[in-house]
Amino acid sequence: MNKLYIILVLLILQGCTMHKSSMTPVQKHKHKIYDDESVQQDYVSILKTILSDDSAAIKLKREGEQTAFIHQKFKRDSISSLHDRNYVFYNVDPQKLMKMLGNQPKDSLDMLDQMSDRKEVIPIPAAIEAAYAVDDANKYRMNRNQSIYYLHLPIMAYNRKRAYVPVDYICGSLCGNGNAFLLEKVNGQWVIIRRFFNLWIA
């Protein structure tokens, strides 16, 4: 009886060991899209493309007139934002966004990954600061003579060939609008392929 009991215990232990070895190891350090150096370069190119498309007010401050600047941190978005009718994403549901990004099976999980882990503060790239006026918008809360551009962190396709970027423009307590841009990487350069104007207006 004792021998039978020992054999049974050994078989159970062996089964547990085999099952454990066949399991996929859990990733301890999940890849963050904004940590990748090549993606950082994409961010710079994407933002320069958007800003050159509508940069008159931003250039004014760079040339010495204190009228507009870019907030120094990216705004972060989440999946829940897509369902908020008072938010810039109100007319872009997850399926529509995934379709715009490429509609590949990996796009949905990658989009979820990008939008569900955005607690970290992500600064505007240094190359953008060198080319445009970038400052902390919180310093100007009481000064409504300053117009502020808030750039959202790009949501990128899994293959990194498309990106969706909302941009908020605030020009006063009841002044501003929200636009968005869909970009595509063509021959190594990011180009705007679609614009979404006045997603919100104040």
Coordinates of C-alpha atoms in Angstrom, one line a residue:
M1 CA 0.0 0.0 0.0
N2 CA 2.8 2.4 0.9
K3 CA 4.6 1.6 -2.4
L4 CA 1.4 2.3 -4.3
Y5 CA 1.0 5.6 -2.5
I6 CA 4.6 6.7 -3.3
I7 CA 4.2 5.7 -7.0
L8 CA 1.0 7.7 -7.2
V9 CA 2.6 10.8 -5.6
L10 CA 5.6 10.5 -8.0
L11 CA 3.3 10.3 -11.0
I12 CA 1.4 13.4 -9.9
L13 CA 4.7 15.3 -9.4
Q14 CA 6.0 14.3 -12.8
G15 CA 2.7 15.4 -14.5
C16 CA 2.9 18.8 -12.8
T17 CA 6.5 19.2 -13.9
M18 CA 5.7 18.3 -17.5
H19 CA 2.7 20.7 -17.6
K20 CA 4.8 23.5 -16.2
S21 CA 7.5 23.1 -18.7
S22 CA 5.0 23.1 -21.6
M23 CA 3.4 26.4 -20.5
T24 CA 4.4 29.6 -22.3
P25 CA 6.5 31.7 -20.0
V26 CA 5.0 35.0 -18.9
Q27 CA 6.7 38.2 -20.1
K28 CA 7.8 40.1 -17.1
H29 CA 8.7 43.2 -19.0
K30 CA 6.1 44.0 -21.6
H31 CA 7.3 46.0 -24.5
K32 CA 6.2 49.6 -24.5
I33 CA 5.7 51.1 -27.9
Y34 CA 7.1 54.5 -26.9
D35 CA 10.4 53.0 -25.6
D36 CA 11.5 51.8 -29.0
E37 CA 14.1 54.1 -30.6
S38 CA 12.8 53.6 -34.1
V39 CA 9.3 54.4 -33.0
Q40 CA 10.6 57.6 -31.3
Q41 CA 11.9 58.6 -34.8
D42 CA 8.5 57.9 -36.2
Y43 CA 6.9 60.1 -33.6
V44 CA 9.2 63.0 -34.6
S45 CA 8.4 62.5 -38.3
I46 CA 4.7 62.2 -37.6
L47 CA 4.5 65.3 -35.5
K48 CA 6.6 67.4 -38.0
T49 CA 4.2 66.3 -40.7
I50 CA 1.1 67.3 -38.7
L51 CA 2.6 70.6 -37.5
S52 CA 3.8 71.7 -41.0
D53 CA 0.2 71.1 -42.1
D54 CA -1.1 73.6 -39.6
S55 CA 1.7 75.5 -38.0
A56 CA 1.1 79.2 -38.5
A57 CA 0.2 80.0 -34.9
I58 CA 3.0 77.8 -33.6
K59 CA 5.6 79.6 -35.7
L60 CA 4.5 82.9 -34.4
K61 CA 5.9 82.2 -30.9
R62 CA 9.1 80.6 -32.4
E63 CA 9.7 83.9 -34.2
G64 CA 9.3 85.9 -30.9
E65 CA 5.5 86.6 -30.6
Q66 CA 4.2 84.8 -27.5
T67 CA 0.9 83.6 -29.0
A68 CA 1.0 79.8 -29.2
F69 CA 3.0 76.8 -28.1
I70 CA 2.9 73.0 -27.8
H71 CA 2.3 71.3 -24.5
Q72 CA 5.4 69.5 -23.4
K73 CA 3.8 66.1 -22.8
F74 CA 1.7 63.9 -25.0
K75 CA -1.9 63.4 -24.1
R76 CA -2.8 59.8 -23.3
D77 CA -5.8 58.0 -24.6
S78 CA -7.5 54.8 -23.5
I79 CA -10.0 52.4 -25.0
S80 CA -12.7 53.8 -22.8
S81 CA -12.1 57.2 -24.5
L82 CA -13.5 55.7 -27.8
H83 CA -16.9 55.5 -26.2
D84 CA -17.0 58.9 -24.6
R85 CA -19.2 61.2 -26.7
N86 CA -17.6 64.2 -24.9
Y87 CA -14.1 63.2 -26.0
V88 CA -12.2 63.7 -29.2
F89 CA -12.6 60.1 -30.1
Y90 CA -16.4 60.1 -29.8
N91 CA -17.0 59.3 -33.5
V92 CA -14.2 56.7 -33.8
D93 CA -15.2 53.3 -32.3
P94 CA -12.5 50.6 -31.8
Q95 CA -13.5 48.7 -34.9
K96 CA -13.4 51.8 -37.1
L97 CA -10.0 52.7 -35.7
M98 CA -8.7 49.2 -36.2
K99 CA -9.9 49.3 -39.8
M100 CA -8.2 52.6 -40.5
L101 CA -5.0 51.2 -39.1
G102 CA -5.0 48.2 -41.3
N103 CA -7.5 45.7 -40.0
Q104 CA -5.0 42.9 -39.5
P105 CA -5.6 40.3 -36.7
K106 CA -2.6 41.6 -34.8
D107 CA -3.8 45.2 -35.0
S108 CA -6.6 44.7 -32.4
L109 CA -4.4 43.3 -29.7
D110 CA -1.6 45.8 -30.4
M111 CA -4.0 48.7 -30.3
L112 CA -5.4 47.5 -27.0
D113 CA -1.8 47.1 -25.7
Q114 CA -0.9 50.7 -26.8
M115 CA -4.0 52.2 -25.2
S116 CA -4.2 50.2 -22.0
D117 CA -0.8 50.8 -20.6
R118 CA -0.4 54.6 -20.8
K119 CA 0.2 55.6 -17.2
E120 CA 3.7 56.7 -17.9
V121 CA 4.3 60.4 -18.7
I122 CA 5.7 60.7 -22.2
P123 CA 7.4 63.9 -23.2
I124 CA 7.3 65.5 -26.6
P125 CA 10.5 64.5 -28.5
A126 CA 13.5 66.8 -28.2
A127 CA 13.6 67.3 -31.9
I128 CA 10.2 68.9 -31.8
E129 CA 11.2 71.1 -29.0
A130 CA 14.2 72.3 -31.1
A131 CA 12.0 73.2 -34.0
Y132 CA 8.9 74.6 -32.2
A133 CA 7.9 76.4 -29.1
V134 CA 7.2 73.7 -26.4
D135 CA 6.2 74.6 -22.8
D136 CA 4.2 73.5 -19.8
A137 CA 0.6 74.4 -20.4
N138 CA -0.1 74.3 -16.6
K139 CA 1.9 77.5 -16.2
Y140 CA -0.6 79.4 -18.3
R141 CA -3.9 78.4 -16.9
M142 CA -4.7 81.9 -15.8
N143 CA -3.3 83.5 -19.0
R144 CA -5.8 83.0 -21.8
N145 CA -3.7 85.0 -24.3
Q146 CA -1.7 81.8 -24.9
S147 CA -3.0 79.3 -27.4
I148 CA -2.0 75.7 -26.7
Y149 CA -1.6 72.7 -29.0
Y150 CA -2.1 69.3 -27.2
L151 CA -0.7 66.4 -29.2
H152 CA -2.0 63.0 -28.5
L153 CA 0.4 60.0 -28.4
P154 CA 0.1 58.4 -31.9
I155 CA -1.9 55.1 -32.1
M156 CA 0.0 53.0 -34.6
A157 CA -0.7 50.0 -36.7
Y158 CA 1.0 46.8 -35.8
N159 CA 3.3 47.0 -38.8
R160 CA 4.0 50.7 -37.9
K161 CA 2.9 51.9 -41.4
R162 CA -0.2 53.9 -40.2
A163 CA -0.9 56.2 -37.3
Y164 CA -3.9 58.0 -35.9
V165 CA -3.2 61.2 -34.0
P166 CA -5.7 63.6 -32.4
V167 CA -4.7 67.2 -31.8
D168 CA -6.5 69.6 -29.5
Y169 CA -6.1 73.4 -30.0
I170 CA -7.1 75.5 -27.0
C171 CA -7.3 79.3 -27.5
G172 CA -9.3 80.3 -24.4
S173 CA -11.8 79.1 -21.8
L174 CA -14.5 78.8 -24.5
C175 CA -12.3 78.7 -27.5
G176 CA -10.8 75.7 -29.2
N177 CA -11.3 72.6 -31.4
G178 CA -10.2 69.1 -31.9
N179 CA -8.9 67.6 -35.1
A180 CA -7.3 64.2 -35.9
F181 CA -5.0 63.0 -38.6
L182 CA -4.5 59.6 -40.2
L183 CA -1.0 59.1 -41.6
E184 CA 0.7 56.5 -43.6
K185 CA 4.4 55.8 -44.0
V186 CA 5.3 56.0 -47.7
N187 CA 8.9 55.4 -48.9
G188 CA 10.1 56.0 -45.4
Q189 CA 8.2 59.3 -45.0
W190 CA 5.0 59.9 -43.0
V191 CA 2.2 61.6 -45.1
I192 CA -1.3 62.7 -44.1
I193 CA -3.9 60.6 -45.9
R194 CA -7.0 61.8 -44.1
R195 CA -8.0 64.7 -41.8
F196 CA -10.9 64.8 -39.3
F197 CA -11.8 68.4 -38.6
N198 CA -13.8 69.8 -35.7
L199 CA -14.3 66.6 -33.7
W200 CA -15.2 69.0 -31.0
I201 CA -15.6 72.8 -30.9
A202 CA -15.8 75.2 -28.1

